[in-house]
mmCIF file of C-alpha atoms in Angstrom:
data_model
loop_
_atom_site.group_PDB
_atom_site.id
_atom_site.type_symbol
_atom_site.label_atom_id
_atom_site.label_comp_id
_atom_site.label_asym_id
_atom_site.label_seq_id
_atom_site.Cartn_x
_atom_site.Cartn_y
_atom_site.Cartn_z
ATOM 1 C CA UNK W 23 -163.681 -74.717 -23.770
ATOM 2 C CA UNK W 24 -163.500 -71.866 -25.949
ATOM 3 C CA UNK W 25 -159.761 -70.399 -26.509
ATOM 4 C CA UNK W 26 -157.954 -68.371 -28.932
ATOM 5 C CA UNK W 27 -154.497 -68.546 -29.767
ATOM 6 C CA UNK W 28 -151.757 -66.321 -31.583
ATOM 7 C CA UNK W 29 -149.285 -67.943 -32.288
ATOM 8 C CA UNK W 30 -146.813 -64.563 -33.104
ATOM 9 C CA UNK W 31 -146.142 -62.512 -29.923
ATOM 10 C CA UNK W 32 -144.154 -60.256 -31.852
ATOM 11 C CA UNK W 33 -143.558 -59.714 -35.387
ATOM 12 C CA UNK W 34 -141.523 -56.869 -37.216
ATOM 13 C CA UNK W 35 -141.780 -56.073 -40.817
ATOM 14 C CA UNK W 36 -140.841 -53.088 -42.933
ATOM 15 C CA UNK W 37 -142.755 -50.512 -44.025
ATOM 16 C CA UNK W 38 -144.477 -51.370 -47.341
ATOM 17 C CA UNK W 39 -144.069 -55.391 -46.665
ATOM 18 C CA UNK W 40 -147.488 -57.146 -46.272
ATOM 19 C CA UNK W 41 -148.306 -58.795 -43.424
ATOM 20 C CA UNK W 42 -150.141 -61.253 -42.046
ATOM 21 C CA UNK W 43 -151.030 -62.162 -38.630
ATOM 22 C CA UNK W 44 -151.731 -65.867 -37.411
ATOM 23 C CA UNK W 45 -154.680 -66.460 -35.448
ATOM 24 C CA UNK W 46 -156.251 -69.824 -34.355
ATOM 25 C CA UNK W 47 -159.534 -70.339 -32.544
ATOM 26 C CA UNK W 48 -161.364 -73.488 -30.575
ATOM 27 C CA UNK W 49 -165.233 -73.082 -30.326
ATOM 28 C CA UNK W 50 -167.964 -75.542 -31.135
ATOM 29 C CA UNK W 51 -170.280 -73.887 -32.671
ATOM 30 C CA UNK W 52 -170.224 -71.109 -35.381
ATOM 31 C CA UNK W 53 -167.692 -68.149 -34.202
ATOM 32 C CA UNK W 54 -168.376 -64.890 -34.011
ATOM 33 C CA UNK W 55 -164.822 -63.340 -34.837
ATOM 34 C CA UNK W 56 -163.464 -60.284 -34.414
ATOM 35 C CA UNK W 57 -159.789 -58.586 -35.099
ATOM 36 C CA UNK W 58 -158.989 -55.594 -32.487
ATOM 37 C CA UNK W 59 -156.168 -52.885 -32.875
ATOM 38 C CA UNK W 60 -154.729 -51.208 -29.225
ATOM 39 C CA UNK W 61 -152.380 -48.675 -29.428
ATOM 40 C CA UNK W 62 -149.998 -47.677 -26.664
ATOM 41 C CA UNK W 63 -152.151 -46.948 -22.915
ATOM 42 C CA UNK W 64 -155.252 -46.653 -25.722
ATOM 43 C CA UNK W 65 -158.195 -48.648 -25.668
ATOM 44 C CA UNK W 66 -159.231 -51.158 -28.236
ATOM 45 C CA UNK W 67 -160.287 -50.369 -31.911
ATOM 46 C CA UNK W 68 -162.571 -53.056 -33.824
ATOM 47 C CA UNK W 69 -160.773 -53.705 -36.636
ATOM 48 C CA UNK W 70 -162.890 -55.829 -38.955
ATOM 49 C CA UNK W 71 -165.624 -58.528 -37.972
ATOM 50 C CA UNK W 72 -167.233 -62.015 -39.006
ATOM 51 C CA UNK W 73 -170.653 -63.157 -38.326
ATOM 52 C CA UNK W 74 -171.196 -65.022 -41.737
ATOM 53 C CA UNK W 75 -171.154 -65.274 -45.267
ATOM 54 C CA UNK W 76 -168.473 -63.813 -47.174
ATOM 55 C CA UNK W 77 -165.459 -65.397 -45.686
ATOM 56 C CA UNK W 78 -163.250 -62.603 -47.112
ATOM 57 C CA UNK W 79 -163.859 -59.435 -44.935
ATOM 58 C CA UNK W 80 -162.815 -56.412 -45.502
ATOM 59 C CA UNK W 81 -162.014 -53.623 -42.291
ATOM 60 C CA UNK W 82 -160.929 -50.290 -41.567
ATOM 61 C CA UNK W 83 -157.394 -49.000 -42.433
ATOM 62 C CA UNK W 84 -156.840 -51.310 -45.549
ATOM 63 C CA UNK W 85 -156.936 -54.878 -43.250
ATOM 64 C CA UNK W 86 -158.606 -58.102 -44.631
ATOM 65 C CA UNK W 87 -159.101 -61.203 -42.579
ATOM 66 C CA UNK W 88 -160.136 -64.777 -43.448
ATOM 67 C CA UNK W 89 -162.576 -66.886 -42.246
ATOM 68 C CA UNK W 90 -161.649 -70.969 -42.685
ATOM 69 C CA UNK W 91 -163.335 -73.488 -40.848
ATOM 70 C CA UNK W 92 -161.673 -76.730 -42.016
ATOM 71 C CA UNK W 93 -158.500 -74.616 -40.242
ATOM 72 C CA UNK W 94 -160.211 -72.654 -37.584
ATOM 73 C CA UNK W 95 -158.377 -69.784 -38.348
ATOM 74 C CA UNK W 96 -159.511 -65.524 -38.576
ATOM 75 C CA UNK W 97 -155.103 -64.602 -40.085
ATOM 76 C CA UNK W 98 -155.428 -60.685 -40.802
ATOM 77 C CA UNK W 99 -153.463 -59.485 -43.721
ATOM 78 C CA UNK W 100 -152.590 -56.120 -45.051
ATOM 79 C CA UNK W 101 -151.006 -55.617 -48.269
ATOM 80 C CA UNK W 102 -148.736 -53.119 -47.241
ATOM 81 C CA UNK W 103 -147.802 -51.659 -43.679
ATOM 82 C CA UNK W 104 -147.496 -48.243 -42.912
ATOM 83 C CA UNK W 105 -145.096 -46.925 -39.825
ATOM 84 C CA UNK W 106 -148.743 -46.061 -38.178
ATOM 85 C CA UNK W 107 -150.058 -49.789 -38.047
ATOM 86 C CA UNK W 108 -147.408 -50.135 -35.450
ATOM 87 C CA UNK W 109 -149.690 -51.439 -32.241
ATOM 88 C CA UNK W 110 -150.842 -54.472 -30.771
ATOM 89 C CA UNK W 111 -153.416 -56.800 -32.472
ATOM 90 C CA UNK W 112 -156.164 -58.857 -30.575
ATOM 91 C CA UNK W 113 -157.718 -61.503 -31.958
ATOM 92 C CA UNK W 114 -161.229 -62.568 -30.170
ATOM 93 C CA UNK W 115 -164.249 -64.674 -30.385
ATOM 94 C CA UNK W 116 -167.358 -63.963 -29.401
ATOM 95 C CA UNK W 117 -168.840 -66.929 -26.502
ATOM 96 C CA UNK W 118 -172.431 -66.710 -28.186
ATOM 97 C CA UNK W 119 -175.003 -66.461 -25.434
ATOM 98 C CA UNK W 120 -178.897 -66.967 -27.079
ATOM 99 C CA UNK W 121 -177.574 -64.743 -30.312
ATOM 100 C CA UNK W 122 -175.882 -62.406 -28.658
ATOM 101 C CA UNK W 123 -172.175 -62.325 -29.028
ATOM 102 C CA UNK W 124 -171.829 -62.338 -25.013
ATOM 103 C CA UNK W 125 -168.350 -62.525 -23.673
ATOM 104 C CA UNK W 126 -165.234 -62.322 -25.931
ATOM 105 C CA UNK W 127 -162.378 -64.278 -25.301
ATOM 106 C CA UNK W 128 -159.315 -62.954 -26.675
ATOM 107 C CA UNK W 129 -156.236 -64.326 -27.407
ATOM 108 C CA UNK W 130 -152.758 -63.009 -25.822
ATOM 109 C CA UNK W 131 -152.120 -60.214 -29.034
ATOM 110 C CA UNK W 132 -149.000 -60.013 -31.181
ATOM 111 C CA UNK W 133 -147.130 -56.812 -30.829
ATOM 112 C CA UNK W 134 -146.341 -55.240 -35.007
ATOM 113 C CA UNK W 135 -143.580 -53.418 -35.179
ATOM 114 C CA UNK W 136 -142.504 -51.161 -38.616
ATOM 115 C CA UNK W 137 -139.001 -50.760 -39.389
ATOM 116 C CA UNK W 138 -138.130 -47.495 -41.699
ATOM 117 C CA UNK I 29 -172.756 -40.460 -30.892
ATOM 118 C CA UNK I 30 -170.382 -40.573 -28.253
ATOM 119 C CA UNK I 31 -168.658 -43.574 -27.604
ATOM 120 C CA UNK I 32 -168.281 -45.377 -24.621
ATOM 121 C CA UNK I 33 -166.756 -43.595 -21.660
ATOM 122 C CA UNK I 34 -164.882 -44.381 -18.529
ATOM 123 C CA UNK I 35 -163.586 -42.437 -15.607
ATOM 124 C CA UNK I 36 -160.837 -41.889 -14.197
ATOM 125 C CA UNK I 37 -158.881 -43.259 -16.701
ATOM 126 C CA UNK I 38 -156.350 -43.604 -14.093
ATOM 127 C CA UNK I 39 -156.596 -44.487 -10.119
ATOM 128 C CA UNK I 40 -153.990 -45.056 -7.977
ATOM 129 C CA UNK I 41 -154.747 -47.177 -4.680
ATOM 130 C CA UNK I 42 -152.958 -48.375 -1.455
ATOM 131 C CA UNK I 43 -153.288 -51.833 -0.404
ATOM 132 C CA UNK I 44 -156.912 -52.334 1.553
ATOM 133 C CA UNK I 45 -158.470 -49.088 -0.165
ATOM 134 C CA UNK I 46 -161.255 -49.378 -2.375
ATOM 135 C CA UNK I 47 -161.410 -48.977 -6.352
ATOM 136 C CA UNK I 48 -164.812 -47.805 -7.986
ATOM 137 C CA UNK I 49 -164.616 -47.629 -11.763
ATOM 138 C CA UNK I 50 -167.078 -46.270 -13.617
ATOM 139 C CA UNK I 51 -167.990 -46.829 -17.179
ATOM 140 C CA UNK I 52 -170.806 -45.066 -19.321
ATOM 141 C CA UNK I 53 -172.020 -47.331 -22.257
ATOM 142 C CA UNK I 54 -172.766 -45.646 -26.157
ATOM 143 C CA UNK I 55 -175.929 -43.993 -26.343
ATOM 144 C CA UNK I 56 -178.550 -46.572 -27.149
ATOM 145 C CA UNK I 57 -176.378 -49.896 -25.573
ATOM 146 C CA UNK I 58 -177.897 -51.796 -22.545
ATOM 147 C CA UNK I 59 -175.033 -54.176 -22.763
ATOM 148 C CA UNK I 60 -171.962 -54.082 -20.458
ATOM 149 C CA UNK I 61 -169.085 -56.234 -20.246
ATOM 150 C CA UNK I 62 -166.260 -55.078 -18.220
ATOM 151 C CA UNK I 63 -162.562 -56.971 -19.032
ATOM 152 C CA UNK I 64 -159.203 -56.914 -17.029
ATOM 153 C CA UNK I 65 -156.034 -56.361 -18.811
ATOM 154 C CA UNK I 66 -153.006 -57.700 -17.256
ATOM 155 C CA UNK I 67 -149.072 -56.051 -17.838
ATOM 156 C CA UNK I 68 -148.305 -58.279 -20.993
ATOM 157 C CA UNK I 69 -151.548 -59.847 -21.256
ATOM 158 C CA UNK I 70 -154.434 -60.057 -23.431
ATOM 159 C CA UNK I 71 -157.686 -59.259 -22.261
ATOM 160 C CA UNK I 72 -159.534 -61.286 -20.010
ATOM 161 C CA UNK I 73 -163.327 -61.252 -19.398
ATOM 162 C CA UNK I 74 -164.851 -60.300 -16.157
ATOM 163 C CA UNK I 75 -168.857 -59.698 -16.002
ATOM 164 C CA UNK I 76 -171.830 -59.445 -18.603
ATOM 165 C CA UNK I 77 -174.335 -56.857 -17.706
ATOM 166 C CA UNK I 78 -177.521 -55.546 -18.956
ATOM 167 C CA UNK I 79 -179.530 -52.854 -16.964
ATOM 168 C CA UNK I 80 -180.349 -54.161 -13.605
ATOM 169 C CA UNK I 81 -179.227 -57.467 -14.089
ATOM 170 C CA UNK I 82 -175.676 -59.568 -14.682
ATOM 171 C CA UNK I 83 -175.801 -61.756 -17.002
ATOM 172 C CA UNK I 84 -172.831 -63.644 -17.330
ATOM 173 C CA UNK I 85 -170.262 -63.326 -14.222
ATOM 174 C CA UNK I 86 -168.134 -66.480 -14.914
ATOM 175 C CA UNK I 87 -165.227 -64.334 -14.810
ATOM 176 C CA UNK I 88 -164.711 -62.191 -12.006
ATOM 177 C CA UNK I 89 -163.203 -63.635 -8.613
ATOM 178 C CA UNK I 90 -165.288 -64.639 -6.221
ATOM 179 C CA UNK I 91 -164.361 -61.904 -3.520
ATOM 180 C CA UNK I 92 -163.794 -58.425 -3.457
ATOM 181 C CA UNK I 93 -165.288 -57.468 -6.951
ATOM 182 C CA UNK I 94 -168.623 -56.466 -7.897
ATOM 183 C CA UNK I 95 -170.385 -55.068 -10.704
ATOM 184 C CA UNK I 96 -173.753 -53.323 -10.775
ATOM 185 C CA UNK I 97 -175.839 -51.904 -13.757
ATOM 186 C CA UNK I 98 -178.297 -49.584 -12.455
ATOM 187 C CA UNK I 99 -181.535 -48.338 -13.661
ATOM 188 C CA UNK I 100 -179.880 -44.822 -14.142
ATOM 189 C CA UNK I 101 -176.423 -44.193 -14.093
ATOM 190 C CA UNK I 102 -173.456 -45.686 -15.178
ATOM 191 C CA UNK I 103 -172.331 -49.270 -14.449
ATOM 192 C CA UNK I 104 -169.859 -49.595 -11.352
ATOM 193 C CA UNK I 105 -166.984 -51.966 -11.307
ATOM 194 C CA UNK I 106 -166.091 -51.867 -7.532
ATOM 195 C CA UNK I 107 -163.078 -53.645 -5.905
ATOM 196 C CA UNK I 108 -162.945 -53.844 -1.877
ATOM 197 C CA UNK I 109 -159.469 -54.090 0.227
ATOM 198 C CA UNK I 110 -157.403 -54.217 -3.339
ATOM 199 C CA UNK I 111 -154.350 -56.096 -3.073
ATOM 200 C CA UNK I 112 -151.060 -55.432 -5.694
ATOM 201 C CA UNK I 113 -152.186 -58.150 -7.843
ATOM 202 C CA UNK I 114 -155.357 -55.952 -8.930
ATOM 203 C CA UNK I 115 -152.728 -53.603 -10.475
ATOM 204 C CA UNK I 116 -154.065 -53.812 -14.575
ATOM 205 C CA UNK I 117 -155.944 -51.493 -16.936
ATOM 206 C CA UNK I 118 -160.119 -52.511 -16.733
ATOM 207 C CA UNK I 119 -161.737 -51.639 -19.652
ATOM 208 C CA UNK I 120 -165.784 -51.578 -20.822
ATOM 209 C CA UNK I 121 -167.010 -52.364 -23.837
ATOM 210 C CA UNK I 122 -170.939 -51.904 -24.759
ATOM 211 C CA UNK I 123 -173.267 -52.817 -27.399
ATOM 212 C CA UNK I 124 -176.858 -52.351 -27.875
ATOM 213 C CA UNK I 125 -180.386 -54.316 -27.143
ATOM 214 C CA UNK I 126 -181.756 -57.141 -28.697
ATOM 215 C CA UNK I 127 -180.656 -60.910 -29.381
ATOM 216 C CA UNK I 128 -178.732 -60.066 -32.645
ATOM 217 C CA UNK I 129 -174.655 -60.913 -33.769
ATOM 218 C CA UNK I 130 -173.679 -57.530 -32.320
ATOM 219 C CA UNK I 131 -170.105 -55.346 -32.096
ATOM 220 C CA UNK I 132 -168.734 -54.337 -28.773
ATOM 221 C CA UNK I 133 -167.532 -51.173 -28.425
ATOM 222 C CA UNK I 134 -164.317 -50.561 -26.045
ATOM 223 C CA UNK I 135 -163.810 -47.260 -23.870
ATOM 224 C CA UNK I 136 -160.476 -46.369 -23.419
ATOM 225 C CA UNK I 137 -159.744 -47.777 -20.052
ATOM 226 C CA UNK I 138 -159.003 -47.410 -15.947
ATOM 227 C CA UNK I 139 -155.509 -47.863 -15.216
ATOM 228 C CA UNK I 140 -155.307 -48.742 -11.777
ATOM 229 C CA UNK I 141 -152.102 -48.719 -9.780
ATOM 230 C CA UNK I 142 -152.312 -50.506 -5.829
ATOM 231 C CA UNK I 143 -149.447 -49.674 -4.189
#
């Protein structure tokens, strides 16, 4: 069965450290991947995606992510963290259903917070 | 273009009263999925709509819940006789026609509260 996993629930880092957060997928076939941002009581903000090609991708709001099969693993990284990127990070695969990304299954989020 | 809507954003319930959440997709999307978000959870997958028909319902429990995707209209998530445990934040996410690697789009959520 498909199943995402992050391994960080929470992770704190100071403003202007990089970051990176861990995220480890099972699926059998090709993944569509996806990295989600959710503020406080907000709804969910696609961060970057991953369909194919480029392994490197690049999102919104200065976040990379990589793509590596022989790990199955989508980490997100940002050079440097601003007290803003403080939220909650989903990390998600899409189930493909005949193409279409169908249902995503998400793993449980890590919470980032930014110290001063 | 707006995005995806959903109303109320928050409902408040007693026990055996019934929820209907309502979610309007982005202009041009006939997908729907709707996902329930549990205190301290991630997001968990309910139903897969497109217009008139569900797709994909491995998700939602087997009684009580419903989802519909009419013609016109916006899709319905409906809950009968809700219990405490139904207590989380059900959001929507859309995306448009076609058999191609698309993005789903979230709406901001329903918050409901049983109490």
């Amino acid at each position: 069965a498909q199943s995402v996993t992050q391994p960080d629930i929470h992770i704190t880092v100071s403003e202007g450290a990089s970051l990176e957060l861990r995220c480890n997928y099972s699926y059998g076939a090709t993944p569509y991947l996806f990295w989600y941002v959710q503020s406080p009581g907000q709804g969910l903000q696609l961060l970057l995606k991953y369909f194919s090609g480029d392994t490197l991708v690049q999102g919104i709001k200065g976040f990379e992510a990589e793509f590596k099969r022989s790990q199955s693993s989508f980490n997100l990284r940002k050079p440097s963290v601003h007290w803003s990127d403080a939220a909650e990070y989903f990390c998600a695969v899409g189930a493909s259903l005949s193409g279409n990304t169908g249902k995503l299954i998400f793993g449980q989020g890590t919470t980032l917070q930014v110290k001063p | 273009n707006a995005g995806v809507m959903q109303n109320p954003r928050h409902l408040v319930r007693r026990r055996g009263q019934e929820a209907r959440l309502r979610c309007s997709p982005m202009k041009g999307h006939s997908h729907v999925y709707w996902y329930r978000q549990l205190p301290e959870e991630g997001l968990k997958f309910m139903v897969y709509l497109q217009k008139e028909n569900i797709i994909d319902e491995s998700g939602m429990p087997k009684e009580r819940f419903s989802a519909e995707f009419p013609k016109e209209g916006p899709s319905i998530l409906r809950i009968q006789q809700v219990v405490r445990g139904d207590s989380a934040a059900y959001f929507c996410a859309s995306s448009p026609p076609g058999l191609r690697q698309e993005t789903q789009y979230f709406g901001p959520g329903t918050r409901l509260l049983v109490l």
